[in-house]
mmCIF file of C-alpha atoms in Angstrom:
data_model
loop_
_atom_site.group_PDB
_atom_site.id
_atom_site.type_symbol
_atom_site.label_atom_id
_atom_site.label_comp_id
_atom_site.label_asym_id
_atom_site.label_seq_id
_atom_site.Cartn_x
_atom_site.Cartn_y
_atom_site.Cartn_z
ATOM 1 C CA MET A 90 -9.661 43.688 -84.789
ATOM 2 C CA LYS A 91 -6.377 43.884 -86.448
ATOM 3 C CA GLU A 92 -5.577 46.680 -84.015
ATOM 4 C CA ILE A 93 -6.485 44.814 -80.862
ATOM 5 C CA TRP A 94 -4.223 42.075 -81.672
ATOM 6 C CA LEU A 95 -1.380 44.551 -82.499
ATOM 7 C CA ALA A 96 -2.182 45.929 -78.684
ATOM 8 C CA VAL A 97 -1.924 42.896 -77.643
ATOM 9 C CA LYS A 98 1.528 42.106 -79.305
ATOM 10 C CA ARG A 99 2.771 45.470 -77.933
ATOM 11 C CA TYR A 100 2.106 44.512 -74.742
ATOM 12 C CA PHE A 101 3.563 41.023 -74.956
ATOM 13 C CA ARG A 102 6.769 42.763 -75.986
ATOM 14 C CA ARG A 103 6.813 44.739 -73.151
ATOM 15 C CA LEU A 104 6.888 41.716 -70.676
ATOM 16 C CA ASP A 105 9.737 39.366 -69.060
ATOM 17 C CA LYS A 106 7.792 36.154 -70.531
ATOM 18 C CA ALA A 107 10.298 34.292 -68.870
ATOM 19 C CA LEU A 108 9.943 36.028 -65.580
ATOM 20 C CA LEU A 109 5.887 35.985 -66.051
ATOM 21 C CA LEU A 110 5.915 31.830 -66.693
ATOM 22 C CA LEU A 111 7.971 31.368 -63.739
ATOM 23 C CA LEU A 112 5.201 33.341 -61.764
ATOM 24 C CA ALA A 113 2.664 31.447 -63.240
ATOM 25 C CA THR A 114 4.077 27.927 -62.204
ATOM 26 C CA ALA A 115 4.650 29.437 -59.145
ATOM 27 C CA VAL A 116 0.818 29.842 -59.028
ATOM 28 C CA ALA A 117 -0.346 26.902 -60.431
ATOM 29 C CA PHE A 118 2.179 25.120 -57.911
ATOM 30 C CA SER A 119 0.675 26.767 -54.962
ATOM 31 C CA LEU A 120 -2.818 26.336 -55.827
ATOM 32 C CA THR A 121 -2.143 22.477 -56.302
ATOM 33 C CA ILE A 122 -0.334 22.095 -53.064
ATOM 34 C CA LEU A 123 -3.587 24.081 -51.484
ATOM 35 C CA ASN A 124 -5.871 21.648 -52.906
ATOM 36 C CA SER A 125 -4.187 18.998 -51.767
ATOM 37 C CA GLU A 126 -4.219 20.295 -48.431
ATOM 38 C CA LEU A 127 -8.030 20.822 -49.198
ATOM 39 C CA TYR A 128 -8.485 17.663 -49.764
ATOM 40 C CA ALA A 129 -6.473 16.310 -46.226
ATOM 41 C CA GLY A 130 -8.574 18.583 -44.467
ATOM 42 C CA PHE A 131 -5.897 20.782 -43.642
ATOM 43 C CA ILE A 132 -7.742 23.930 -44.947
ATOM 44 C CA THR A 133 -11.093 25.047 -45.973
ATOM 45 C CA GLU A 134 -12.967 25.682 -48.909
ATOM 46 C CA ARG A 135 -13.086 29.082 -48.441
ATOM 47 C CA GLN A 136 -9.221 29.789 -48.284
ATOM 48 C CA LEU A 137 -8.398 28.060 -51.212
ATOM 49 C CA LYS A 138 -10.828 30.789 -53.452
ATOM 50 C CA VAL A 139 -9.093 33.646 -51.086
ATOM 51 C CA GLN A 140 -5.717 32.321 -52.734
ATOM 52 C CA MET A 141 -7.130 32.143 -56.141
ATOM 53 C CA LEU A 142 -9.056 35.465 -56.087
ATOM 54 C CA ALA A 143 -5.590 37.027 -54.431
ATOM 55 C CA SER A 144 -3.744 35.286 -57.081
ATOM 56 C CA GLY A 145 -5.762 36.727 -59.851
ATOM 57 C CA LEU A 146 -5.982 40.128 -58.175
ATOM 58 C CA GLY A 147 -2.392 40.236 -57.791
ATOM 59 C CA MET A 148 -1.768 39.295 -61.541
ATOM 60 C CA CYS A 149 -4.041 41.901 -62.780
ATOM 61 C CA ALA A 150 -1.785 44.279 -60.575
ATOM 62 C CA LEU A 151 1.515 43.150 -62.135
ATOM 63 C CA ILE A 152 -0.026 43.720 -65.319
ATOM 64 C CA ALA A 153 -1.277 47.027 -64.907
ATOM 65 C CA MET A 154 2.135 47.766 -63.242
ATOM 66 C CA THR A 155 4.020 46.831 -66.665
ATOM 67 C CA PHE A 156 2.564 49.786 -68.379
ATOM 68 C CA ILE A 157 3.281 52.323 -65.223
ATOM 69 C CA SER A 158 7.056 53.360 -65.149
ATOM 70 C CA TYR A 159 8.307 52.897 -61.987
ATOM 71 C CA ARG A 160 10.108 56.664 -61.562
ATOM 72 C CA PHE A 161 6.547 57.708 -61.405
ATOM 73 C CA LEU A 162 5.604 55.371 -58.664
ATOM 74 C CA ALA A 163 8.366 56.189 -56.881
ATOM 75 C CA LYS A 164 7.706 59.595 -57.373
ATOM 76 C CA LEU A 165 4.072 58.979 -55.923
ATOM 77 C CA TRP A 166 5.870 58.174 -52.618
ATOM 78 C CA PHE A 167 3.264 60.434 -50.982
ATOM 79 C CA VAL A 168 0.348 58.472 -51.696
ATOM 80 C CA HIS A 169 1.011 55.210 -51.480
ATOM 81 C CA LEU A 170 3.335 55.592 -48.449
ATOM 82 C CA PRO A 171 0.943 57.459 -45.895
ATOM 83 C CA VAL A 172 -1.723 54.785 -46.910
ATOM 84 C CA THR A 173 0.840 51.796 -45.996
ATOM 85 C CA LEU A 174 2.224 53.262 -42.902
ATOM 86 C CA GLY A 175 -1.128 54.678 -41.722
ATOM 87 C CA LEU A 176 -2.593 51.127 -41.812
ATOM 88 C CA VAL A 177 0.262 49.866 -40.172
ATOM 89 C CA LEU A 178 -0.210 52.189 -37.691
ATOM 90 C CA LEU A 179 -3.743 51.219 -37.185
ATOM 91 C CA THR A 180 -2.790 47.929 -35.701
ATOM 92 C CA LEU A 181 -1.141 49.496 -32.779
ATOM 93 C CA VAL A 182 -3.565 52.649 -32.309
ATOM 94 C CA GLY A 183 -6.424 51.429 -33.974
ATOM 95 C CA PRO A 184 -9.852 50.370 -32.168
ATOM 96 C CA ALA A 185 -10.319 47.031 -31.043
ATOM 97 C CA SER A 186 -12.459 46.043 -33.225
ATOM 98 C CA ILE A 187 -10.395 45.893 -36.345
ATOM 99 C CA ILE A 188 -7.639 44.525 -34.922
ATOM 100 C CA TYR A 189 -7.113 41.360 -35.621
ATOM 101 C CA GLN A 190 -4.948 38.291 -34.372
ATOM 102 C CA PRO A 191 -5.422 34.883 -36.478
ATOM 103 C CA GLN A 192 -5.671 32.171 -33.438
ATOM 104 C CA GLY A 193 -2.500 30.382 -32.848
ATOM 105 C CA SER A 194 -0.576 33.776 -33.773
ATOM 106 C CA ASP A 195 2.136 35.658 -31.678
ATOM 107 C CA ASP A 196 1.293 38.994 -32.790
ATOM 108 C CA ALA A 197 -1.690 41.012 -33.739
ATOM 109 C CA ALA A 198 -0.561 42.587 -37.469
ATOM 110 C CA TRP A 199 -3.512 42.082 -39.122
ATOM 111 C CA LEU A 200 -6.895 44.414 -39.812
ATOM 112 C CA GLN A 201 -10.418 42.962 -39.951
ATOM 113 C CA PHE A 202 -12.918 44.595 -42.303
ATOM 114 C CA GLY A 203 -16.032 42.190 -41.733
ATOM 115 C CA SER A 204 -15.187 38.838 -43.090
ATOM 116 C CA PHE A 205 -12.348 40.509 -44.874
ATOM 117 C CA THR A 206 -8.560 40.685 -43.450
ATOM 118 C CA LEU A 207 -5.122 42.909 -44.258
ATOM 119 C CA GLN A 208 -1.771 42.430 -43.275
ATOM 120 C CA PRO A 209 -0.666 45.909 -43.761
ATOM 121 C CA SER A 210 3.267 44.989 -43.463
ATOM 122 C CA GLU A 211 2.823 43.912 -46.889
ATOM 123 C CA LEU A 212 1.875 46.344 -48.547
ATOM 124 C CA LEU A 213 4.612 48.521 -46.718
ATOM 125 C CA LYS A 214 7.279 46.400 -47.943
ATOM 126 C CA ILE A 215 6.148 47.785 -51.518
ATOM 127 C CA SER A 216 6.031 51.326 -50.529
ATOM 128 C CA PHE A 217 9.558 50.599 -48.548
ATOM 129 C CA ILE A 218 11.131 49.372 -51.544
ATOM 130 C CA LEU A 219 9.727 52.291 -53.552
ATOM 131 C CA THR A 220 10.881 55.116 -51.207
ATOM 132 C CA PHE A 221 14.266 54.252 -50.167
ATOM 133 C CA ALA A 222 15.484 53.096 -53.771
ATOM 134 C CA LEU A 223 14.235 56.742 -54.475
ATOM 135 C CA HIS A 224 15.942 58.042 -51.378
ATOM 136 C CA LEU A 225 19.289 56.269 -52.511
ATOM 137 C CA SER A 226 19.100 57.419 -55.937
ATOM 138 C CA LYS A 227 19.295 61.322 -54.911
ATOM 139 C CA VAL A 228 21.969 60.955 -52.500
ATOM 140 C CA ARG A 229 24.093 58.882 -54.554
ATOM 141 C CA GLU A 230 26.633 60.917 -55.391
ATOM 142 C CA GLU A 231 27.128 62.334 -51.305
ATOM 143 C CA MET A 232 25.869 59.111 -49.805
ATOM 144 C CA HIS A 233 29.120 58.752 -47.805
ATOM 145 C CA ARG A 234 28.370 61.776 -45.615
ATOM 146 C CA PRO A 235 27.486 61.508 -42.234
ATOM 147 C CA LEU A 236 24.370 62.911 -42.313
ATOM 148 C CA HIS A 237 23.175 61.259 -45.480
ATOM 149 C CA VAL A 238 24.105 57.884 -43.903
ATOM 150 C CA LEU A 239 21.857 58.750 -40.407
ATOM 151 C CA LEU A 240 19.104 59.791 -42.258
ATOM 152 C CA LEU A 241 19.129 56.827 -44.933
ATOM 153 C CA CYS A 242 19.533 54.189 -41.578
ATOM 154 C CA LEU A 243 16.696 56.659 -39.908
ATOM 155 C CA HIS A 244 14.343 55.721 -43.098
ATOM 156 C CA GLY A 245 15.621 52.214 -42.858
ATOM 157 C CA ALA A 246 14.893 51.717 -39.016
ATOM 158 C CA ILE A 247 11.335 53.552 -38.832
ATOM 159 C CA PRO A 248 9.211 50.660 -40.817
ATOM 160 C CA CYS A 249 11.565 47.509 -38.889
ATOM 161 C CA LEU A 250 10.871 49.190 -35.458
ATOM 162 C CA LEU A 251 6.960 50.017 -35.999
ATOM 163 C CA ILE A 252 6.825 45.720 -37.353
ATOM 164 C CA TYR A 253 8.912 44.886 -34.321
ATOM 165 C CA ARG A 254 6.488 46.759 -32.376
ATOM 166 C CA GLN A 255 3.403 44.655 -33.603
ATOM 167 C CA GLY A 256 5.177 42.044 -32.400
ATOM 168 C CA ASP A 257 5.795 40.207 -36.136
ATOM 169 C CA MET A 258 9.897 39.495 -35.951
ATOM 170 C CA GLY A 259 10.008 37.506 -39.271
ATOM 171 C CA SER A 260 8.704 40.795 -41.006
ATOM 172 C CA ALA A 261 10.555 43.388 -39.157
ATOM 173 C CA LEU A 262 13.584 41.121 -39.908
ATOM 174 C CA VAL A 263 12.327 41.434 -43.816
ATOM 175 C CA PHE A 264 12.461 45.007 -43.444
ATOM 176 C CA PHE A 265 15.852 44.928 -42.389
ATOM 177 C CA PHE A 266 17.940 42.564 -45.170
ATOM 178 C CA ILE A 267 16.082 44.571 -47.615
ATOM 179 C CA PHE A 268 17.651 47.680 -46.176
ATOM 180 C CA LEU A 269 21.279 46.108 -46.096
ATOM 181 C CA CYS A 270 21.068 44.553 -49.422
ATOM 182 C CA MET A 271 19.853 48.088 -50.918
ATOM 183 C CA ILE A 272 22.324 50.565 -49.451
ATOM 184 C CA PHE A 273 24.970 47.828 -50.002
ATOM 185 C CA THR A 274 23.820 48.289 -53.444
ATOM 186 C CA ALA A 275 24.458 51.882 -53.262
ATOM 187 C CA GLY A 276 27.805 51.111 -52.258
ATOM 188 C CA LEU A 277 27.992 52.284 -48.686
ATOM 189 C CA GLN A 278 31.820 52.527 -47.877
ATOM 190 C CA TRP A 279 33.515 49.771 -45.034
ATOM 191 C CA ARG A 280 34.062 52.401 -42.668
ATOM 192 C CA TYR A 281 30.270 52.648 -42.043
ATOM 193 C CA VAL A 282 29.677 48.861 -42.561
ATOM 194 C CA LEU A 283 32.079 47.886 -39.914
ATOM 195 C CA ALA A 284 30.663 50.183 -37.752
ATOM 196 C CA GLY A 285 27.164 48.961 -38.198
ATOM 197 C CA VAL A 286 28.319 45.719 -37.501
ATOM 198 C CA GLY A 287 29.372 46.760 -34.066
ATOM 199 C CA ALA A 288 26.356 48.503 -33.183
ATOM 200 C CA ILE A 289 24.462 45.432 -34.192
ATOM 201 C CA ALA A 290 26.605 43.357 -31.665
ATOM 202 C CA ALA A 291 26.268 45.917 -29.032
ATOM 203 C CA ALA A 292 22.665 45.856 -29.354
ATOM 204 C CA ILE A 293 21.870 42.256 -29.614
ATOM 205 C CA PRO A 294 22.435 41.806 -25.572
ATOM 206 C CA ILE A 295 20.466 44.788 -24.860
ATOM 207 C CA VAL A 296 17.826 43.362 -27.083
ATOM 208 C CA TRP A 297 18.093 39.758 -25.803
ATOM 209 C CA PHE A 298 17.229 41.621 -22.031
ATOM 210 C CA SER A 299 14.561 43.611 -23.039
ATOM 211 C CA PRO A 300 10.777 43.578 -22.516
ATOM 212 C CA THR A 301 10.027 43.472 -25.622
ATOM 213 C CA PHE A 302 11.787 40.472 -26.715
ATOM 214 C CA HIS A 303 9.308 38.188 -25.492
ATOM 215 C CA ASP A 304 10.388 34.358 -23.813
ATOM 216 C CA TYR A 305 8.831 32.739 -26.444
ATOM 217 C CA LEU A 306 11.274 33.913 -28.820
ATOM 218 C CA GLN A 307 14.372 33.557 -26.627
ATOM 219 C CA ARG A 308 12.966 30.226 -26.488
ATOM 220 C CA ARG A 309 12.228 29.635 -30.076
ATOM 221 C CA ILE A 310 16.416 30.349 -30.278
ATOM 222 C CA LEU A 311 17.742 28.505 -27.490
ATOM 223 C CA VAL A 312 16.334 25.137 -28.564
ATOM 224 C CA LEU A 313 17.555 25.034 -31.849
ATOM 225 C CA ALA A 314 21.433 24.208 -30.097
ATOM 226 C CA ASP A 315 19.849 20.820 -29.386
ATOM 227 C CA ILE A 316 16.480 20.604 -31.045
ATOM 228 C CA GLU A 317 16.384 16.866 -31.535
ATOM 229 C CA ASN A 318 16.476 16.436 -27.455
ATOM 230 C CA SER A 319 14.463 19.275 -26.620
ATOM 231 C CA THR A 320 11.263 18.955 -24.403
ATOM 232 C CA LEU A 321 9.972 22.498 -24.827
ATOM 233 C CA ALA A 322 6.757 23.227 -26.361
ATOM 234 C CA GLU A 323 8.543 25.485 -28.824
ATOM 235 C CA ALA A 324 10.785 22.651 -30.339
ATOM 236 C CA TRP A 325 8.070 20.096 -30.868
ATOM 237 C CA HIS A 326 6.439 22.027 -33.675
ATOM 238 C CA GLN A 327 9.716 22.290 -35.830
ATOM 239 C CA GLN A 328 10.277 18.435 -34.551
ATOM 240 C CA MET A 329 7.026 17.591 -35.948
ATOM 241 C CA GLY A 330 7.849 19.600 -39.508
ATOM 242 C CA GLN A 331 11.094 18.391 -39.893
ATOM 243 C CA LYS A 332 9.347 14.274 -39.276
ATOM 244 C CA ILE A 333 6.726 15.315 -42.157
ATOM 245 C CA LEU A 334 8.800 16.702 -44.247
ATOM 246 C CA GLY A 335 11.002 13.507 -44.586
ATOM 247 C CA SER A 336 8.063 11.226 -44.523
ATOM 248 C CA GLY A 337 7.343 11.435 -48.314
ATOM 249 C CA GLN A 338 11.195 10.524 -48.656
ATOM 250 C CA ILE A 339 12.308 10.616 -52.775
ATOM 251 C CA PHE A 340 9.063 10.781 -54.598
ATOM 252 C CA GLY A 341 6.246 11.900 -51.530
ATOM 253 C CA LYS A 342 2.967 9.746 -50.735
ATOM 254 C CA GLY A 343 1.177 11.242 -53.566
ATOM 255 C CA LEU A 344 -1.386 14.940 -53.375
ATOM 256 C CA PHE A 345 -4.331 13.496 -52.538
ATOM 257 C CA SER A 346 -3.085 10.460 -50.124
ATOM 258 C CA ASP A 347 -5.119 9.311 -47.388
ATOM 259 C CA ASP A 348 -1.467 9.258 -45.159
ATOM 260 C CA LEU A 349 -0.665 13.002 -44.713
ATOM 261 C CA ASN A 350 0.302 14.289 -41.409
ATOM 262 C CA TYR A 351 -0.742 18.013 -39.994
ATOM 263 C CA VAL A 352 1.488 20.260 -38.211
ATOM 264 C CA TYR A 353 0.183 24.315 -37.398
ATOM 265 C CA ALA A 354 0.838 26.770 -40.023
ATOM 266 C CA ILE A 355 1.304 24.071 -42.316
ATOM 267 C CA HIS A 356 -0.675 25.793 -44.857
ATOM 268 C CA ASN A 357 1.506 28.868 -44.612
ATOM 269 C CA ASP A 358 4.932 28.929 -42.013
ATOM 270 C CA PHE A 359 5.416 24.822 -42.915
ATOM 271 C CA ILE A 360 4.042 24.941 -46.507
ATOM 272 C CA LEU A 361 7.541 23.143 -47.261
ATOM 273 C CA ALA A 362 6.167 19.775 -45.008
ATOM 274 C CA HIS A 363 3.498 19.265 -47.163
ATOM 275 C CA ILE A 364 5.304 19.799 -50.078
ATOM 276 C CA GLY A 365 7.456 17.088 -48.867
ATOM 277 C CA GLN A 366 5.505 14.387 -47.399
ATOM 278 C CA THR A 367 3.753 15.082 -50.769
ATOM 279 C CA LEU A 368 5.778 15.123 -53.572
ATOM 280 C CA GLY A 369 8.997 13.991 -51.636
ATOM 281 C CA PHE A 370 12.374 15.124 -52.147
ATOM 282 C CA VAL A 371 11.531 16.072 -55.935
ATOM 283 C CA GLY A 372 9.136 18.234 -55.214
ATOM 284 C CA CYS A 373 11.092 20.259 -52.580
ATOM 285 C CA THR A 374 13.777 20.461 -55.322
ATOM 286 C CA PHE A 375 11.410 21.767 -57.542
ATOM 287 C CA VAL A 376 9.982 24.280 -55.472
ATOM 288 C CA VAL A 377 13.235 25.534 -54.410
ATOM 289 C CA VAL A 378 14.781 25.738 -58.168
ATOM 290 C CA LEU A 379 11.452 27.561 -59.158
ATOM 291 C CA LEU A 380 11.649 30.358 -56.697
ATOM 292 C CA VAL A 381 15.622 30.369 -57.001
ATOM 293 C CA ALA A 382 15.138 30.959 -60.580
ATOM 294 C CA ILE A 383 12.686 33.789 -59.665
ATOM 295 C CA CYS A 384 15.218 35.634 -57.653
ATOM 296 C CA VAL A 385 17.882 35.294 -60.461
ATOM 297 C CA LYS A 386 15.253 36.600 -62.499
ATOM 298 C CA VAL A 387 14.946 39.654 -60.697
ATOM 299 C CA LEU A 388 18.928 40.069 -60.239
ATOM 300 C CA LEU A 389 18.942 39.886 -63.968
ATOM 301 C CA VAL A 390 16.253 42.601 -64.285
ATOM 302 C CA ALA A 391 18.483 45.218 -61.951
ATOM 303 C CA ARG A 392 21.298 44.210 -63.694
ATOM 304 C CA MET A 393 19.957 45.694 -67.003
ATOM 305 C CA SER A 394 18.507 48.869 -65.655
ATOM 306 C CA ALA A 395 19.278 52.064 -67.181
ATOM 307 C CA ASP A 396 19.698 53.966 -63.961
ATOM 308 C CA PRO A 397 20.108 53.174 -60.331
ATOM 309 C CA LEU A 398 16.746 53.597 -59.302
ATOM 310 C CA GLY A 399 15.811 50.708 -61.302
ATOM 311 C CA CYS A 400 18.545 48.762 -59.919
ATOM 312 C CA TYR A 401 17.807 49.676 -56.075
ATOM 313 C CA ILE A 402 14.056 48.517 -56.848
ATOM 314 C CA CYS A 403 15.007 45.429 -57.925
ATOM 315 C CA VAL A 404 17.678 44.660 -55.628
ATOM 316 C CA GLY A 405 14.859 45.013 -52.818
ATOM 317 C CA VAL A 406 12.374 43.220 -55.113
ATOM 318 C CA PHE A 407 15.127 40.310 -54.610
ATOM 319 C CA ALA A 408 16.456 41.051 -51.209
ATOM 320 C CA MET A 409 12.396 40.423 -50.103
ATOM 321 C CA PHE A 410 11.793 37.241 -51.761
ATOM 322 C CA PHE A 411 15.306 35.531 -51.559
ATOM 323 C CA PHE A 412 14.994 36.138 -47.194
ATOM 324 C CA GLN A 413 11.788 35.257 -46.762
ATOM 325 C CA PHE A 414 12.176 31.774 -48.751
ATOM 326 C CA LEU A 415 15.612 31.267 -47.257
ATOM 327 C CA ILE A 416 13.757 31.795 -43.927
ATOM 328 C CA ASN A 417 10.552 29.997 -44.638
ATOM 329 C CA VAL A 418 13.117 26.753 -45.861
ATOM 330 C CA GLY A 419 15.644 27.292 -42.595
ATOM 331 C CA MET A 420 12.240 26.908 -40.239
ATOM 332 C CA VAL A 421 10.817 23.778 -41.346
ATOM 333 C CA LEU A 422 14.699 22.143 -41.209
ATOM 334 C CA CYS A 423 15.228 23.624 -37.843
ATOM 335 C CA LEU A 424 18.458 25.524 -39.048
ATOM 336 C CA VAL A 425 16.550 28.690 -38.029
ATOM 337 C CA PRO A 426 13.826 29.735 -35.254
ATOM 338 C CA VAL A 427 10.364 29.986 -36.027
ATOM 339 C CA ILE A 428 9.384 33.338 -36.939
ATOM 340 C CA GLY A 429 6.361 33.265 -38.739
ATOM 341 C CA ILE A 430 7.412 33.875 -42.431
ATOM 342 C CA THR A 431 5.887 32.373 -45.743
ATOM 343 C CA MET A 432 7.187 31.109 -48.733
ATOM 344 C CA PRO A 433 6.355 33.469 -50.976
ATOM 345 C CA PHE A 434 4.061 32.775 -53.978
ATOM 346 C CA ILE A 435 3.254 29.069 -52.436
ATOM 347 C CA SER A 436 2.049 29.596 -48.874
ATOM 348 C CA TYR A 437 -1.501 30.302 -48.293
ATOM 349 C CA GLY A 438 -2.177 34.223 -47.951
ATOM 350 C CA GLY A 439 -3.880 36.734 -49.353
ATOM 351 C CA THR A 440 -2.415 39.680 -48.517
ATOM 352 C CA SER A 441 0.664 38.137 -49.023
ATOM 353 C CA MET A 442 0.096 37.073 -52.476
ATOM 354 C CA VAL A 443 -1.257 40.365 -53.712
ATOM 355 C CA ALA A 444 2.013 42.169 -52.589
ATOM 356 C CA SER A 445 4.111 39.743 -53.787
ATOM 357 C CA PHE A 446 2.844 40.393 -57.256
ATOM 358 C CA CYS A 447 3.002 43.862 -57.073
ATOM 359 C CA ALA A 448 6.795 43.561 -55.933
ATOM 360 C CA MET A 449 7.004 41.254 -59.335
ATOM 361 C CA GLY A 450 5.222 44.017 -61.144
ATOM 362 C CA LEU A 451 7.797 46.683 -59.844
ATOM 363 C CA ALA A 452 10.564 44.175 -61.625
ATOM 364 C CA MET A 453 8.507 43.844 -64.456
ATOM 365 C CA SER A 454 8.479 47.841 -64.609
ATOM 366 C CA VAL A 455 11.736 48.242 -64.431
ATOM 367 C CA TYR A 456 12.458 45.320 -67.350
ATOM 368 C CA SER A 457 9.679 47.150 -69.396
ATOM 369 C CA PHE A 458 10.734 50.690 -69.149
ATOM 370 C CA ASN A 459 14.539 49.553 -70.333
ATOM 371 C CA ARG A 460 13.526 46.991 -72.657
ATOM 372 C CA LYS A 461 15.212 48.573 -75.676
ATOM 373 C CA ARG A 462 18.944 48.777 -73.810
ATOM 374 C CA THR A 463 18.690 45.155 -72.892
ATOM 375 C CA PRO A 464 21.610 43.649 -74.427
#
């Protein structure tokens, strides 16, 4: 018994307990909000159980990754990258029997095996953060050579273009933001930054008029110019989300009120609207502060990393969560178009929850294997 107790104590010393507490709070909050949606009839009991199961599996993955060096995980790119990339490719070229497009969704970015569905792009985010961090750490002394910059950009472009090809604009932008944050952290010279800005500016009209940029995406962007007076169907979704968000005023109607309103995707993309109507401004402020605290904590782990690899990994994890959180809030507030991005750790989504915990497992691994160097 004494040996078991000592083993448990040694394990807890390896954990970033503040980060773990923040994650546990986020999961508890998510299950509470989804239970409220179950009461209102917005989701099914099965969906709540999926979220609970995914949270448990994710927590187990985080615990396991605490014991595995992030350096070892990065060097295993030849194992996890082919798997995650292969699953994404299956959504593009696989048999129609396993490709799944949820009702109301704009893209077929899921795989279905019986009653089990999987969104491979969520898993690819983990592999991309690891492989790109490894790539940056290997070439950081010579990364300003044009060839290395070109190869780094190619590394970032491949997942962005594959996910965009799926029709998942939101996830493609997440990959792009991760790429930007990580390469800036590595110290990319300003001449390349300015060249990149010019290339993006030149590419915008090309993409806008490209046949791959669907009409509904154009309309979602255009309605933001005057969304309150727009009569387009693309504006209605955000108009309703904003009204539901504000209907709770300061303290909300209560989690189990009989006067709750529904908008499509209120359990994932528009979950902030439900938080607003049930817990009001106070509840929205709480979830914003909670997710910002998680992002800041990951940046602090990046700062204490003993090597560039650990720093780049944590910056990638930060970029993944911060961008998703920022865009999710922006969609409900009608500041950005609806592009299908969920709120990390809060929205419903089995694959997203497990992948989020795996990403945090990477940050926990960096903390664990550098804890003795913490100031």
